[in-house]
XYZ file of C-alpha atoms in Angstrom:
222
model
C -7.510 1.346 -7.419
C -4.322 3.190 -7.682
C -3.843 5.838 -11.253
C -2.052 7.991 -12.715
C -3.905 10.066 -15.378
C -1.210 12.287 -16.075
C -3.806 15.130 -15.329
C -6.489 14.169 -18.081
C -4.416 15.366 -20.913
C -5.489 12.402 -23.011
C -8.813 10.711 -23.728
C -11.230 11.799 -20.862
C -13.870 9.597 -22.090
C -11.612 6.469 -22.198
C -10.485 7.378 -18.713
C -13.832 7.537 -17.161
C -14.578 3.476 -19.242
C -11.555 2.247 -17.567
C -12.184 3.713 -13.795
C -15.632 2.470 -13.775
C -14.830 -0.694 -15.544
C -13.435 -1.939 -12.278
C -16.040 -0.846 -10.332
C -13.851 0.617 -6.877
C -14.874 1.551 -3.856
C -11.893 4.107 -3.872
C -9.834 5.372 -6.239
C -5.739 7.444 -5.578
C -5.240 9.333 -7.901
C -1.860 10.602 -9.062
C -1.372 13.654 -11.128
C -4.820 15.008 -10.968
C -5.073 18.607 -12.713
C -3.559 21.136 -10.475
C -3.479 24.058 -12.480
C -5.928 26.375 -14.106
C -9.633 24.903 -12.655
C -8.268 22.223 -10.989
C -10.859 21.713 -8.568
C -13.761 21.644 -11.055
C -11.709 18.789 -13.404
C -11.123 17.099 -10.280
C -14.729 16.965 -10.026
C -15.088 16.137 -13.679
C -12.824 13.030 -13.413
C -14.678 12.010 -10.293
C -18.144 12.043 -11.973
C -17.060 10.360 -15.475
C -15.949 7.768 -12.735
C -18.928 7.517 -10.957
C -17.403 8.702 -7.957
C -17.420 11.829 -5.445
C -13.716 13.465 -4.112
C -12.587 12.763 -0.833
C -9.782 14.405 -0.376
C -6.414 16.182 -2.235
C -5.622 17.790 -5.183
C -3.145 20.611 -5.694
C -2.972 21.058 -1.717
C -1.650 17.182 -1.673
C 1.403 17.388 -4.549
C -1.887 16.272 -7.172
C -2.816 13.272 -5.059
C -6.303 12.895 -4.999
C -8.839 10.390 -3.506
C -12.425 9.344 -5.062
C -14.669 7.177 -3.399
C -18.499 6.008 -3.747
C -21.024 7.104 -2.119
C -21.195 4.190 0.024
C -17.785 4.890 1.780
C -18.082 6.843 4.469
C -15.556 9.757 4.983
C -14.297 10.094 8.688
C -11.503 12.640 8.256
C -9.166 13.364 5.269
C -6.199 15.297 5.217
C -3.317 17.073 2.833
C 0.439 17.019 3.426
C 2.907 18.528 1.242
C 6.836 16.714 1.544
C 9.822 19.039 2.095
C 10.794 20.804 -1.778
C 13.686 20.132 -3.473
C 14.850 22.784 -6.202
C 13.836 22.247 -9.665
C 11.736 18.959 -9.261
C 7.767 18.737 -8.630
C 6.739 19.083 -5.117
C 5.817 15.954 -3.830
C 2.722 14.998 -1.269
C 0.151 13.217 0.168
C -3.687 12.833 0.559
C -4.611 10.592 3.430
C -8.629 9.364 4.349
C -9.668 7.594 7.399
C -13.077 5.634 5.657
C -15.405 3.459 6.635
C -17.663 1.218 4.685
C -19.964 -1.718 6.092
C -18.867 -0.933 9.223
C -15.142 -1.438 9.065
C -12.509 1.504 9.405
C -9.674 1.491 7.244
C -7.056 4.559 6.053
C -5.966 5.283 2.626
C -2.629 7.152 1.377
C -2.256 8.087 -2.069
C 1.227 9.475 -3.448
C 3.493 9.973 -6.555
C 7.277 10.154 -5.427
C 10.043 11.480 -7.465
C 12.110 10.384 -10.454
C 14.926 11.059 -8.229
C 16.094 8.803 -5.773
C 17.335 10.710 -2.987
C 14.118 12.498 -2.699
C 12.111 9.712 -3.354
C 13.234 7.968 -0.427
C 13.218 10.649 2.131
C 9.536 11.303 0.849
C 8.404 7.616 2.132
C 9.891 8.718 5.119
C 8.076 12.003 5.369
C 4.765 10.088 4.292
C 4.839 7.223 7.115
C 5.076 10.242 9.680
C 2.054 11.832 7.961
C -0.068 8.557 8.453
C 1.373 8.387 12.059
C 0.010 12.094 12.545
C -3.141 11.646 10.898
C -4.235 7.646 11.180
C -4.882 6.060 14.329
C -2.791 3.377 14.822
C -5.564 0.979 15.707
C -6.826 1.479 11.771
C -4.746 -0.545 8.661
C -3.685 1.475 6.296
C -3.280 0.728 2.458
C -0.629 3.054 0.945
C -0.834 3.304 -3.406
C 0.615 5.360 -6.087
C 3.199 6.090 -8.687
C 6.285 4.940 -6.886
C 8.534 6.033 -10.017
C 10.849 2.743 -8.763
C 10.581 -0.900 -9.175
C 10.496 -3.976 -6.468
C 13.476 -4.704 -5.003
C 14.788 -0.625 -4.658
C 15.253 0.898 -1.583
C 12.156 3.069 -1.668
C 9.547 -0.219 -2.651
C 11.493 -2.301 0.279
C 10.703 0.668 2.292
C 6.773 0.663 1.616
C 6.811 -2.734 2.140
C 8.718 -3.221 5.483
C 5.500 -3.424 7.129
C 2.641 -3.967 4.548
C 1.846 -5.969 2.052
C 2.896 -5.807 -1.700
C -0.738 -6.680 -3.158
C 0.176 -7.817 -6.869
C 3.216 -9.520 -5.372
C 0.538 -11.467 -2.641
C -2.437 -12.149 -4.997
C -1.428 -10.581 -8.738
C -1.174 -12.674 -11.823
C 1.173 -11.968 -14.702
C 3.748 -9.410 -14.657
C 1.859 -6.829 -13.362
C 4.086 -3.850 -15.277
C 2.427 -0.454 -15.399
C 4.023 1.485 -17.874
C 3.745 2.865 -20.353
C 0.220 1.913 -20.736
C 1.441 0.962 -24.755
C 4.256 -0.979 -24.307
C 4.816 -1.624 -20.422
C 8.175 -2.443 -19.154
C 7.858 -1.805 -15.662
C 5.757 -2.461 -12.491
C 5.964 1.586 -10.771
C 2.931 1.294 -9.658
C 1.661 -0.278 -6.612
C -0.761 -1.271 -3.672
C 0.792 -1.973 -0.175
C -1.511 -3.513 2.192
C -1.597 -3.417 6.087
C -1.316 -7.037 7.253
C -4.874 -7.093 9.622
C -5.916 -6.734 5.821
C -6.808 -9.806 3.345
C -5.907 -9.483 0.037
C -8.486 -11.252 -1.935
C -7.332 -10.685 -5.303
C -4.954 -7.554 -7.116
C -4.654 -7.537 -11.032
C -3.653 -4.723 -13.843
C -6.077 -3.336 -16.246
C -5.844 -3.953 -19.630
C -7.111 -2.898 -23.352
C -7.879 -0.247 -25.445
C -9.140 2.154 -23.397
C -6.025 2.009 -21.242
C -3.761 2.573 -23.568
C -5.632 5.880 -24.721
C -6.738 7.071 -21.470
C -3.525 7.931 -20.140
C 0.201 6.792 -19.568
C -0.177 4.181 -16.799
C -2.474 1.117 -16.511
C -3.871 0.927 -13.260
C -3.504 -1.162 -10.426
C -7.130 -2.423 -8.709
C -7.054 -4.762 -5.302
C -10.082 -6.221 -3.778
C -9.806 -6.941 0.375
C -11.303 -8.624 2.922
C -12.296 -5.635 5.549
């Protein structure tokens, strides 16, 4: 699951319903608290999820990666992308996991409403997976991409993975605003070794008071 929960300023309760409605293995996060406590809410969100925190958080730009218990960690890491004056600083959190035995590397991240930034930043986030992933492990790369398909930084994700609602989605798959959605900014791009089984949107009530976004879920064949 990819979501952005525009760092629990809405209905905590409704947020936790929707996470564990889908039941993931592992959740990126976007715009997890990174202020005042941050690391105790990011443990908050993880247990009204059901989940434990992997990796990220204020160190990562407010990515941040939950996971079961099942899913075994293998290493984890935090990269910040180069600033730009007067807009957010931008980042990554990256996990090597394992779970049933297969290896597999996930990249959360949340790039900028600006464009120029926002593409240099997929640049700066494929050399961060080359640094920290081995490249005998797929990686699946999610997050707020603040763009839609078809833009330069979307065809960039997708050069060499898979778009996951465009391969196995039904509907439109738009993303926000969680009320009235417009757009799909959100994503899941799959390594090819991977099988996409199945990606959808979720939908309802609690979505639209749990945050901003409706998140993106994708179930694959390790």
């Amino acid at each position: 699951m990819t979501y952005n929960v525009r760092s629990m300023r809405d209905d905590r309760d409704a947020l936790g319903r929707v996470i564990r409605s889908a039941e993931p293995d592992v959740v990126l996060i976007q715009e997890s608290p990174r202020f005042l406590r941050w690391r105790s809410l990011c443990a908050e969100l993880a247990r009204r999820g059901n989940l434990v925190v992997v990796s990220g958080g204020r160190p990562a730009g407010s990515n941040l990666i939950l996971s079961t218990l099942s899913v075994e960690v293998v290493d984890h890491a935090e990269v910040l992308f180069t600033r730009d004056p007067r807009l957010h600083r931008r980042g990554t959190a990256i996990a090597t996991l394992s779970n049933g035995g297969s290896r597999f590397a996930v990249a959360g991240t949340h790039l900028d409403l600006v464009e120029q930034p926002r593409l240099r930043h997929v640049g700066e986030l494929e050399q961060a997976l080359e640094k920290h992933v081995a490249a005998d492990v797929p990686v699946i790369v999610g997050g707020d991409i603040n763009d839609v398909p078809g833009s330069p930084a979307w065809k960039a994700l997708s050069s060499t993975r898979q778009d996951a609602f465009a391969v196995a989605g039904q509907g439109d798959g738009w993303t926000s605003s969680a009320i009235e959605p417009r757009r799909r900014i959100d994503a899941l791009f799959v390594d090819p070794r991977l099988t996409i089984a199945k990606t959808w949107v979720i939908e309802g009530a609690d979505v639209e008071r749990a945050t901003d976004h409706r998140p993106v879920v994708v179930e694959l064949e390790l």
